[in-house]
Amino acid sequence: MNGAEVLAYCLAKPGAWQDEPWEGDVVAKVGPKIFAFLGAEPRTSVGVKCGPNRDVADEWLTRYPDDATVMAYIGRSGWNTLRIDGKIPDDEIREAIDASYDAVVAKLPKRDRPT
């Protein structure tokens, strides 16, 4: 997968939309909440919620020490940055995006959930 394919995959989710809350940094949101941080061009990583807490998210760091890192500022809440051009298989990147999307949707008020 490349950066464009990751962005397209994120935006294909029900209710997903692209935003740029910081100049040049693209994110994918569902309702008012971010579920994937894609950053600026060239997009070589995606930041996703990899677990409900740091302990669960650390499994990614153990499995892919060169391609998964704790996200700055929000990493303590289970967010990691996954390199998309490294050793993490594409299907696992997609699964991580799916899980992040599902975790964010589950916490949205019903009025903000996609139909």
mmCIF file of C-alpha atoms in Angstrom:
data_model
loop_
_atom_site.group_PDB
_atom_site.id
_atom_site.type_symbol
_atom_site.label_atom_id
_atom_site.label_comp_id
_atom_site.label_asym_id
_atom_site.label_seq_id
_atom_site.Cartn_x
_atom_site.Cartn_y
_atom_site.Cartn_z
ATOM 1 C CA MET A 1 0.000 0.000 0.000
ATOM 2 C CA ASN A 2 1.051 3.552 -0.553
ATOM 3 C CA GLY A 3 -0.146 6.768 1.078
ATOM 4 C CA ALA A 4 -2.851 7.424 -1.522
ATOM 5 C CA GLU A 5 -4.238 3.901 -1.138
ATOM 6 C CA VAL A 6 -4.326 4.213 2.650
ATOM 7 C CA LEU A 7 -6.184 7.523 2.402
ATOM 8 C CA ALA A 8 -8.654 6.040 -0.108
ATOM 9 C CA TYR A 9 -9.216 3.035 2.171
ATOM 10 C CA CYS A 10 -9.927 5.316 5.132
ATOM 11 C CA LEU A 11 -12.315 7.505 3.166
ATOM 12 C CA ALA A 12 -14.262 4.466 1.891
ATOM 13 C CA LYS A 13 -15.501 3.813 5.432
ATOM 14 C CA PRO A 14 -19.147 4.762 6.119
ATOM 15 C CA GLY A 15 -19.367 8.403 7.179
ATOM 16 C CA ALA A 16 -15.625 8.996 6.764
ATOM 17 C CA TRP A 17 -14.382 12.348 5.559
ATOM 18 C CA GLN A 18 -11.053 14.067 5.045
ATOM 19 C CA ASP A 19 -10.015 17.030 7.159
ATOM 20 C CA GLU A 20 -6.892 19.148 7.547
ATOM 21 C CA PRO A 21 -6.993 20.458 11.125
ATOM 22 C CA TRP A 22 -3.338 21.498 10.917
ATOM 23 C CA GLU A 23 -1.962 22.998 7.722
ATOM 24 C CA GLY A 24 -0.723 20.204 5.462
ATOM 25 C CA ASP A 25 -1.641 17.371 7.858
ATOM 26 C CA VAL A 26 -4.476 15.204 6.587
ATOM 27 C CA VAL A 27 -6.670 13.149 8.904
ATOM 28 C CA ALA A 28 -9.654 10.869 8.344
ATOM 29 C CA LYS A 29 -12.651 11.496 10.583
ATOM 30 C CA VAL A 30 -15.954 9.850 11.288
ATOM 31 C CA GLY A 31 -18.427 12.292 12.750
ATOM 32 C CA PRO A 32 -16.334 14.876 14.596
ATOM 33 C CA LYS A 33 -13.584 12.421 15.647
ATOM 34 C CA ILE A 34 -10.294 11.426 14.027
ATOM 35 C CA PHE A 35 -9.720 7.713 13.413
ATOM 36 C CA ALA A 36 -6.581 7.963 11.250
ATOM 37 C CA PHE A 37 -3.739 10.473 11.095
ATOM 38 C CA LEU A 38 -2.167 10.494 7.635
ATOM 39 C CA GLY A 39 0.074 13.541 7.854
ATOM 40 C CA ALA A 40 1.622 15.479 5.012
ATOM 41 C CA GLU A 41 2.847 14.323 1.624
ATOM 42 C CA PRO A 42 4.580 12.013 1.073
ATOM 43 C CA ARG A 43 2.426 9.837 3.301
ATOM 44 C CA THR A 44 4.563 6.993 4.628
ATOM 45 C CA SER A 45 2.679 6.170 7.832
ATOM 46 C CA VAL A 46 -0.741 6.134 9.427
ATOM 47 C CA GLY A 47 -1.573 6.896 13.039
ATOM 48 C CA VAL A 48 -4.358 4.692 14.393
ATOM 49 C CA LYS A 49 -5.839 3.607 17.700
ATOM 50 C CA CYS A 50 -4.226 0.198 18.232
ATOM 51 C CA GLY A 51 -5.916 -0.696 21.487
ATOM 52 C CA PRO A 52 -7.951 0.622 24.383
ATOM 53 C CA ASN A 53 -4.768 1.342 26.346
ATOM 54 C CA ARG A 54 -0.996 1.455 26.043
ATOM 55 C CA ASP A 55 -0.479 -2.166 27.126
ATOM 56 C CA VAL A 56 -2.583 -3.540 24.268
ATOM 57 C CA ALA A 57 -1.129 -1.098 21.733
ATOM 58 C CA ASP A 58 2.403 -2.108 22.737
ATOM 59 C CA GLU A 59 1.852 -5.484 21.042
ATOM 60 C CA TRP A 60 2.414 -3.667 17.722
ATOM 61 C CA LEU A 61 5.759 -2.349 18.987
ATOM 62 C CA THR A 62 6.828 -5.849 19.937
ATOM 63 C CA ARG A 63 5.795 -7.396 16.604
ATOM 64 C CA TYR A 64 7.115 -4.577 14.397
ATOM 65 C CA PRO A 65 9.849 -2.733 16.339
ATOM 66 C CA ASP A 66 11.167 -0.959 13.229
ATOM 67 C CA ASP A 67 7.776 -0.005 11.787
ATOM 68 C CA ALA A 68 5.492 0.805 14.749
ATOM 69 C CA THR A 69 6.010 3.646 17.213
ATOM 70 C CA VAL A 70 4.021 5.272 19.978
ATOM 71 C CA MET A 71 2.220 8.341 18.626
ATOM 72 C CA ALA A 72 3.321 11.634 20.105
ATOM 73 C CA TYR A 73 0.914 13.276 22.561
ATOM 74 C CA ILE A 74 -1.858 10.636 22.361
ATOM 75 C CA GLY A 75 0.175 7.437 22.502
ATOM 76 C CA ARG A 76 -0.700 6.869 26.151
ATOM 77 C CA SER A 77 -4.295 6.322 24.984
ATOM 78 C CA GLY A 78 -3.346 3.421 22.691
ATOM 79 C CA TRP A 79 -2.439 5.288 19.492
ATOM 80 C CA ASN A 80 0.517 4.131 17.349
ATOM 81 C CA THR A 81 2.104 5.268 14.123
ATOM 82 C CA LEU A 82 2.454 2.406 11.624
ATOM 83 C CA ARG A 83 4.837 2.687 8.676
ATOM 84 C CA ILE A 84 3.005 1.753 5.492
ATOM 85 C CA ASP A 85 6.052 1.063 3.347
ATOM 86 C CA GLY A 86 7.798 -1.239 5.800
ATOM 87 C CA LYS A 87 7.430 -4.795 7.030
ATOM 88 C CA ILE A 88 3.833 -4.546 8.259
ATOM 89 C CA PRO A 89 1.698 -6.455 5.725
ATOM 90 C CA ASP A 90 -0.983 -4.451 3.895
ATOM 91 C CA ASP A 91 -3.777 -6.594 5.317
ATOM 92 C CA GLU A 92 -2.614 -5.797 8.866
ATOM 93 C CA ILE A 93 -2.530 -2.082 8.058
ATOM 94 C CA ARG A 94 -6.129 -2.373 6.803
ATOM 95 C CA GLU A 95 -7.133 -4.328 9.926
ATOM 96 C CA ALA A 96 -5.555 -1.649 12.140
ATOM 97 C CA ILE A 97 -7.477 1.070 10.282
ATOM 98 C CA ASP A 98 -10.685 -0.978 10.625
ATOM 99 C CA ALA A 99 -10.127 -1.440 14.366
ATOM 100 C CA SER A 100 -9.360 2.260 14.870
ATOM 101 C CA TYR A 101 -12.495 3.250 12.943
ATOM 102 C CA ASP A 102 -14.629 0.773 14.922
ATOM 103 C CA ALA A 103 -13.213 1.981 18.266
ATOM 104 C CA VAL A 104 -13.928 5.616 17.418
ATOM 105 C CA VAL A 105 -17.437 4.903 16.079
ATOM 106 C CA ALA A 106 -18.286 2.897 19.213
ATOM 107 C CA LYS A 107 -17.600 5.946 21.385
ATOM 108 C CA LEU A 108 -19.574 8.399 19.240
ATOM 109 C CA PRO A 109 -22.996 9.534 20.403
ATOM 110 C CA LYS A 110 -25.687 7.810 18.357
ATOM 111 C CA ARG A 111 -26.516 11.061 16.541
ATOM 112 C CA ASP A 112 -22.947 11.206 15.152
ATOM 113 C CA ARG A 113 -22.665 7.547 14.098
ATOM 114 C CA PRO A 114 -22.853 6.724 10.384
ATOM 115 C CA THR A 115 -26.067 5.088 9.250
#
